[in-house]
PDB file of C-alpha atoms in Angstrom:
ATOM      1  CA  MET A  98      23.462   8.704   8.437  1.00  0.00           C
ATOM      2  CA  LEU A  99      21.171   9.312   5.801  1.00  0.00           C
ATOM      3  CA  GLU A 100      23.881   7.969   2.559  1.00  0.00           C
ATOM      4  CA  GLY A 101      24.461   5.021   5.231  1.00  0.00           C
ATOM      5  CA  LEU A 102      20.545   4.493   5.179  1.00  0.00           C
ATOM      6  CA  GLN A 103      20.729   4.679   0.979  1.00  0.00           C
ATOM      7  CA  GLN A 104      23.170   2.394   0.493  1.00  0.00           C
ATOM      8  CA  ILE A 105      21.495  -0.212   2.611  1.00  0.00           C
ATOM      9  CA  ASP A 106      18.375   0.626   0.682  1.00  0.00           C
ATOM     10  CA  VAL A 107      20.200  -0.393  -2.762  1.00  0.00           C
ATOM     11  CA  GLU A 108      22.268  -3.217  -1.243  1.00  0.00           C
ATOM     12  CA  VAL A 109      18.467  -4.912  -0.487  1.00  0.00           C
ATOM     13  CA  LEU A 110      17.107  -3.733  -3.390  1.00  0.00           C
ATOM     14  CA  VAL A 111      19.845  -5.402  -5.290  1.00  0.00           C
ATOM     15  CA  TRP A 112      19.991  -8.554  -3.720  1.00  0.00           C
ATOM     16  CA  ILE A 113      16.197  -8.465  -4.396  1.00  0.00           C
ATOM     17  CA  ASN A 114      16.699  -8.059  -7.593  1.00  0.00           C
ATOM     18  CA  HIS A 115      19.391 -10.426  -8.045  1.00  0.00           C
ATOM     19  CA  THR A 116      18.116 -13.178  -5.745  1.00  0.00           C
ATOM     20  CA  PHE A 117      14.756 -14.065  -7.187  1.00  0.00           C
ATOM     21  CA  LYS A 118      15.575 -12.569 -10.687  1.00  0.00           C
ATOM     22  CA  SER A 119      13.821 -15.524 -13.143  1.00  0.00           C
ATOM     23  CA  ASP A 120      11.553 -15.273 -16.450  1.00  0.00           C
ATOM     24  CA  TRP A 121       8.490 -16.897 -14.533  1.00  0.00           C
ATOM     25  CA  MET A 122       9.235 -14.707 -11.297  1.00  0.00           C
ATOM     26  CA  ASP A 123       9.211 -11.737 -13.910  1.00  0.00           C
ATOM     27  CA  ALA A 124       5.729 -12.298 -15.152  1.00  0.00           C
ATOM     28  CA  VAL A 125       4.336 -13.273 -11.174  1.00  0.00           C
ATOM     29  CA  MET A 126       5.633  -9.844 -10.012  1.00  0.00           C
ATOM     30  CA  LEU A 127       4.403  -7.923 -13.295  1.00  0.00           C
ATOM     31  CA  PHE A 128       0.918  -9.598 -12.459  1.00  0.00           C
ATOM     32  CA  CYS A 129       0.975  -8.900  -8.555  1.00  0.00           C
ATOM     33  CA  SER A 130       2.198  -5.301  -9.347  1.00  0.00           C
ATOM     34  CA  HIS A 131      -0.744  -4.530 -12.057  1.00  0.00           C
ATOM     35  CA  LYS A 132      -3.387  -2.755 -10.563  1.00  0.00           C
ATOM     36  CA  PHE A 133      -5.979  -4.517 -12.706  1.00  0.00           C
ATOM     37  CA  THR A 134      -5.156  -7.724 -11.246  1.00  0.00           C
ATOM     38  CA  TRP A 135      -6.878  -7.223  -7.818  1.00  0.00           C
ATOM     39  CA  ILE A 136     -10.163  -6.433  -9.253  1.00  0.00           C
ATOM     40  CA  PRO A 137     -11.833  -9.547  -8.647  1.00  0.00           C
ATOM     41  CA  TRP A 138      -9.529  -9.762  -5.158  1.00  0.00           C
ATOM     42  CA  TYR A 139     -11.305  -6.069  -4.234  1.00  0.00           C
ATOM     43  CA  ALA A 140     -15.129  -7.835  -4.981  1.00  0.00           C
ATOM     44  CA  LEU A 141     -14.394 -10.806  -2.712  1.00  0.00           C
ATOM     45  CA  LEU A 142     -13.559  -7.777  -0.176  1.00  0.00           C
ATOM     46  CA  LEU A 143     -16.132  -6.233  -0.670  1.00  0.00           C
ATOM     47  CA  PHE A 144     -18.372  -8.311  -0.913  1.00  0.00           C
ATOM     48  CA  LEU A 145     -17.008  -9.591   2.573  1.00  0.00           C
ATOM     49  CA  LEU A 146     -17.430  -6.245   3.796  1.00  0.00           C
ATOM     50  CA  CYS A 147     -21.142  -6.354   2.973  1.00  0.00           C
ATOM     51  CA  LYS A 148     -21.597  -8.949   4.757  1.00  0.00           C
ATOM     52  CA  SER A 149     -20.217  -8.511   7.591  1.00  0.00           C
ATOM     53  CA  ASN A 150     -21.551  -5.058   7.789  1.00  0.00           C
ATOM     54  CA  PRO A 151     -24.537  -4.931   5.391  1.00  0.00           C
ATOM     55  CA  LYS A 152     -26.396  -1.952   7.790  1.00  0.00           C
ATOM     56  CA  HIS A 153     -23.728   0.416   7.678  1.00  0.00           C
ATOM     57  CA  ILE A 154     -21.539  -0.572   3.677  1.00  0.00           C
ATOM     58  CA  TRP A 155     -21.829   3.175   2.133  1.00  0.00           C
ATOM     59  CA  ILE A 156     -20.296   4.353   5.356  1.00  0.00           C
ATOM     60  CA  ASN A 157     -17.815   1.658   5.436  1.00  0.00           C
ATOM     61  CA  LEU A 158     -17.108   2.340   1.579  1.00  0.00           C
ATOM     62  CA  ILE A 159     -17.029   5.720   1.525  1.00  0.00           C
ATOM     63  CA  LEU A 160     -14.786   5.375   4.490  1.00  0.00           C
ATOM     64  CA  ILE A 161     -12.422   3.445   2.480  1.00  0.00           C
ATOM     65  CA  ALA A 162     -12.323   5.634  -0.168  1.00  0.00           C
ATOM     66  CA  ALA A 163     -11.054   8.615   2.178  1.00  0.00           C
ATOM     67  CA  CYS A 164      -8.553   6.303   3.575  1.00  0.00           C
ATOM     68  CA  ILE A 165      -6.936   5.702  -0.237  1.00  0.00           C
ATOM     69  CA  ALA A 166      -7.422   9.023  -1.366  1.00  0.00           C
ATOM     70  CA  LEU A 167      -5.702  10.302   1.976  1.00  0.00           C
ATOM     71  CA  ALA A 168      -2.787   8.105   0.988  1.00  0.00           C
ATOM     72  CA  ASP A 169      -2.386   8.061  -2.424  1.00  0.00           C
ATOM     73  CA  GLN A 170      -2.231  12.365  -1.558  1.00  0.00           C
ATOM     74  CA  LEU A 171       0.508  12.026   0.873  1.00  0.00           C
ATOM     75  CA  ALA A 172       2.414   9.581  -1.327  1.00  0.00           C
ATOM     76  CA  SER A 173       1.764  11.238  -4.734  1.00  0.00           C
ATOM     77  CA  GLY A 174       0.802  14.790  -4.096  1.00  0.00           C
ATOM     78  CA  LEU A 175       2.818  15.502  -1.202  1.00  0.00           C
ATOM     79  CA  LEU A 176       6.331  13.059  -0.587  1.00  0.00           C
ATOM     80  CA  LYS A 177       7.083  12.313  -3.512  1.00  0.00           C
ATOM     81  CA  PRO A 178       7.510  15.782  -5.383  1.00  0.00           C
ATOM     82  CA  VAL A 179       8.663  17.221  -1.795  1.00  0.00           C
ATOM     83  CA  VAL A 180      11.249  14.248  -1.441  1.00  0.00           C
ATOM     84  CA  ALA A 181      12.011  14.220  -4.926  1.00  0.00           C
ATOM     85  CA  ARG A 182      13.786  10.837  -4.873  1.00  0.00           C
ATOM     86  CA  LEU A 183      14.065   9.406  -8.277  1.00  0.00           C
ATOM     87  CA  ARG A 184      13.640   5.584  -8.507  1.00  0.00           C
ATOM     88  CA  PRO A 185      15.817   3.176  -8.538  1.00  0.00           C
ATOM     89  CA  CYS A 186      15.607   2.285 -11.978  1.00  0.00           C
ATOM     90  CA  ASN A 187      15.657   6.053 -13.409  1.00  0.00           C
ATOM     91  CA  ASN A 188      18.647   6.845 -11.284  1.00  0.00           C
ATOM     92  CA  PRO A 189      21.794   6.066 -13.669  1.00  0.00           C
ATOM     93  CA  GLU A 190      24.535   4.663 -10.961  1.00  0.00           C
ATOM     94  CA  VAL A 191      21.791   2.717  -9.323  1.00  0.00           C
ATOM     95  CA  SER A 192      19.881   1.013 -12.360  1.00  0.00           C
ATOM     96  CA  ILE A 193      23.128  -0.259 -14.161  1.00  0.00           C
ATOM     97  CA  GLN A 194      23.419  -2.894 -11.365  1.00  0.00           C
ATOM     98  CA  LEU A 195      19.589  -3.581 -11.534  1.00  0.00           C
ATOM     99  CA  LEU A 196      18.116  -6.107 -13.780  1.00  0.00           C
ATOM    100  CA  LEU A 197      15.425  -4.173 -14.979  1.00  0.00           C
ATOM    101  CA  ILE A 198      12.560  -4.988 -17.344  1.00  0.00           C
ATOM    102  CA  LYS A 199      11.578  -3.031 -20.156  1.00  0.00           C
ATOM    103  CA  ASP A 200       8.840  -0.007 -19.897  1.00  0.00           C
ATOM    104  CA  VAL A 201       7.463  -0.661 -15.958  1.00  0.00           C
ATOM    105  CA  CYS A 202       9.490   1.827 -14.751  1.00  0.00           C
ATOM    106  CA  GLY A 203       7.010   4.945 -13.797  1.00  0.00           C
ATOM    107  CA  GLY A 204       7.085   8.439 -13.280  1.00  0.00           C
ATOM    108  CA  SER A 205      10.493   9.824 -12.165  1.00  0.00           C
ATOM    109  CA  TYR A 206      10.032   9.958  -8.113  1.00  0.00           C
ATOM    110  CA  GLY A 207       9.220   7.235  -6.028  1.00  0.00           C
ATOM    111  CA  PHE A 208       9.779   7.859  -1.976  1.00  0.00           C
ATOM    112  CA  VAL A 209       6.782   7.130  -0.972  1.00  0.00           C
ATOM    113  CA  SER A 210       5.527   4.361  -2.902  1.00  0.00           C
ATOM    114  CA  SER A 211       2.116   4.643  -4.016  1.00  0.00           C
ATOM    115  CA  HIS A 212       1.372   1.231  -4.221  1.00  0.00           C
ATOM    116  CA  ALA A 213       2.252   0.347  -1.025  1.00  0.00           C
ATOM    117  CA  ALA A 214       0.258   3.581   0.752  1.00  0.00           C
ATOM    118  CA  ASN A 215      -2.494   2.123  -1.048  1.00  0.00           C
ATOM    119  CA  VAL A 216      -2.262  -1.271   0.418  1.00  0.00           C
ATOM    120  CA  PHE A 217      -1.730  -0.763   3.470  1.00  0.00           C
ATOM    121  CA  ALA A 218      -4.483   1.610   3.892  1.00  0.00           C
ATOM    122  CA  LEU A 219      -6.638  -0.803   2.710  1.00  0.00           C
ATOM    123  CA  PHE A 220      -5.159  -3.281   4.801  1.00  0.00           C
ATOM    124  CA  PHE A 221      -5.232  -1.465   8.154  1.00  0.00           C
ATOM    125  CA  PHE A 222      -8.907  -0.351   7.707  1.00  0.00           C
ATOM    126  CA  PHE A 223     -10.437  -3.837   8.143  1.00  0.00           C
ATOM    127  CA  PHE A 224      -7.875  -4.561  10.567  1.00  0.00           C
ATOM    128  CA  LEU A 225      -9.060  -1.267  12.488  1.00  0.00           C
ATOM    129  CA  LYS A 226     -12.632  -1.921  11.552  1.00  0.00           C
ATOM    130  CA  HIS A 227     -12.897  -5.801  12.634  1.00  0.00           C
ATOM    131  CA  VAL A 228     -14.417  -6.631   9.781  1.00  0.00           C
ATOM    132  CA  PHE A 229     -12.558  -9.686  10.180  1.00  0.00           C
ATOM    133  CA  GLN A 230     -13.170 -10.530  13.787  1.00  0.00           C
ATOM    134  CA  SER A 231     -14.952 -13.786  13.279  1.00  0.00           C
ATOM    135  CA  ALA A 232     -13.343 -15.061  10.329  1.00  0.00           C
ATOM    136  CA  LYS A 233      -9.174 -13.986  11.262  1.00  0.00           C
ATOM    137  CA  PRO A 234      -7.451 -16.221   8.757  1.00  0.00           C
ATOM    138  CA  LEU A 235      -8.620 -13.270   6.326  1.00  0.00           C
ATOM    139  CA  LEU A 236      -6.617 -10.875   7.991  1.00  0.00           C
ATOM    140  CA  TYR A 237      -3.205 -12.160   7.656  1.00  0.00           C
ATOM    141  CA  VAL A 238      -4.170 -12.754   3.921  1.00  0.00           C
ATOM    142  CA  LEU A 239      -4.671  -9.137   3.402  1.00  0.00           C
ATOM    143  CA  PHE A 240      -1.497  -8.227   5.317  1.00  0.00           C
ATOM    144  CA  VAL A 241      -0.141 -11.284   2.968  1.00  0.00           C
ATOM    145  CA  TRP A 242      -1.080  -9.318  -0.150  1.00  0.00           C
ATOM    146  CA  ALA A 243      -0.245  -5.728   0.716  1.00  0.00           C
ATOM    147  CA  VAL A 244       3.136  -6.976   1.215  1.00  0.00           C
ATOM    148  CA  ILE A 245       3.369  -9.129  -1.661  1.00  0.00           C
ATOM    149  CA  VAL A 246       1.961  -5.947  -3.655  1.00  0.00           C
ATOM    150  CA  SER A 247       4.664  -4.062  -1.818  1.00  0.00           C
ATOM    151  CA  LEU A 248       7.458  -6.292  -2.775  1.00  0.00           C
ATOM    152  CA  SER A 249       6.693  -6.794  -6.388  1.00  0.00           C
ATOM    153  CA  ARG A 250       7.615  -3.169  -6.924  1.00  0.00           C
ATOM    154  CA  VAL A 251      11.261  -3.668  -5.127  1.00  0.00           C
ATOM    155  CA  TYR A 252      11.566  -6.467  -7.473  1.00  0.00           C
ATOM    156  CA  LEU A 253      11.078  -4.951 -10.783  1.00  0.00           C
ATOM    157  CA  GLY A 254      13.279  -1.524  -9.406  1.00  0.00           C
ATOM    158  CA  VAL A 255      10.939   0.789  -9.556  1.00  0.00           C
ATOM    159  CA  HIS A 256      11.193   1.160  -5.559  1.00  0.00           C
ATOM    160  CA  TYR A 257      13.712   0.709  -3.035  1.00  0.00           C
ATOM    161  CA  PRO A 258      12.666  -1.188  -0.224  1.00  0.00           C
ATOM    162  CA  GLY A 259      12.274   1.722   2.007  1.00  0.00           C
ATOM    163  CA  ASP A 260      10.115   3.808  -0.725  1.00  0.00           C
ATOM    164  CA  VAL A 261       7.214   0.872   0.259  1.00  0.00           C
ATOM    165  CA  PHE A 262       8.273   0.590   4.081  1.00  0.00           C
ATOM    166  CA  CYS A 263       7.250   3.899   4.206  1.00  0.00           C
ATOM    167  CA  GLY A 264       5.020   3.835   1.938  1.00  0.00           C
ATOM    168  CA  ALA A 265       3.379   1.218   3.953  1.00  0.00           C
ATOM    169  CA  LEU A 266       3.493   3.941   7.289  1.00  0.00           C
ATOM    170  CA  VAL A 267       1.596   6.434   5.120  1.00  0.00           C
ATOM    171  CA  GLY A 268      -0.975   3.829   4.140  1.00  0.00           C
ATOM    172  CA  ILE A 269      -1.174   3.278   7.876  1.00  0.00           C
ATOM    173  CA  PHE A 270      -1.435   6.064   8.969  1.00  0.00           C
ATOM    174  CA  ALA A 271      -3.914   7.836   6.481  1.00  0.00           C
ATOM    175  CA  THR A 272      -6.350   4.837   7.634  1.00  0.00           C
ATOM    176  CA  THR A 273      -5.931   5.742  11.754  1.00  0.00           C
ATOM    177  CA  VAL A 274      -6.154   9.489  10.949  1.00  0.00           C
ATOM    178  CA  ILE A 275      -9.838   8.762   8.749  1.00  0.00           C
ATOM    179  CA  VAL A 276     -11.393   6.037  11.259  1.00  0.00           C
ATOM    180  CA  TRP A 277     -10.071   8.897  14.479  1.00  0.00           C
ATOM    181  CA  LEU A 278     -12.297  11.544  12.192  1.00  0.00           C
ATOM    182  CA  GLU A 279     -14.901   9.325  12.147  1.00  0.00           C
ATOM    183  CA  GLY A 280     -14.413   8.706  15.118  1.00  0.00           C
ATOM    184  CA  VAL A 281     -14.677  12.115  16.396  1.00  0.00           C
ATOM    185  CA  ILE A 282     -18.058  12.888  14.360  1.00  0.00           C
ATOM    186  CA  GLU A 283     -19.466   9.934  15.263  1.00  0.00           C
ATOM    187  CA  ARG A 284     -19.697  11.157  18.889  1.00  0.00           C
ATOM    188  CA  ARG A 285     -20.371  14.524  18.199  1.00  0.00           C
ATOM    189  CA  TYR A 286     -22.987  14.322  15.893  1.00  0.00           C
ATOM    190  CA  PHE A 287     -24.543  10.955  16.413  1.00  0.00           C
ATOM    191  CA  PRO A 288     -24.211   9.553  19.857  1.00  0.00           C
ATOM    192  CA  PRO A 289     -25.543   6.767  21.434  1.00  0.00           C
ATOM    193  CA  GLN A 290     -29.316   7.344  22.550  1.00  0.00           C
ATOM    194  CA  LYS A 291     -29.316   6.367  25.920  1.00  0.00           C
ATOM    195  CA  THR A 292     -32.070   3.987  27.346  1.00  0.00           C
ATOM    196  CA  HIS A 293     -34.274   4.141  29.898  1.00  0.00           C
TER     197      HIS A 293
END
């Protein structure tokens, strides 16, 4: 069964890598994949977070940092070294089938994608905390952004589709755990004041 899933992963990867391949798409996907590209986007999210709930901005920032840190540690600190699945660009049997861009491969292992884990951790935080309750289209934009960043990693041949899909699940799981813990702590140590 695992061999069958691996074969599907390779076939989908090769299809994406070949079907959409062009010089301008290379530039777009490199741009989307680069972590510094999104600094203005993060600044906008921070502004919207401040605007939606200014009283709890520091708590929310700490929670976001915790969500991303947990997602990143689960992805890079735990799963990558334990599973030890070579990135497609580092696997000679797979890389020979790909149209790769020079010097973008990254570390040895790729399961799961840290990029996908981190961006989906951030998306799911905004989803669970209802930050964009009055502007739901922004939540859809955030979701599309997370998908584009994740797909850019597949297009570039540094991750299999399964790497980014499972990375997204790791990010969602990490945020769920952090938000749940926040709720437990809040109920235990900061219960709502009873009004008489």
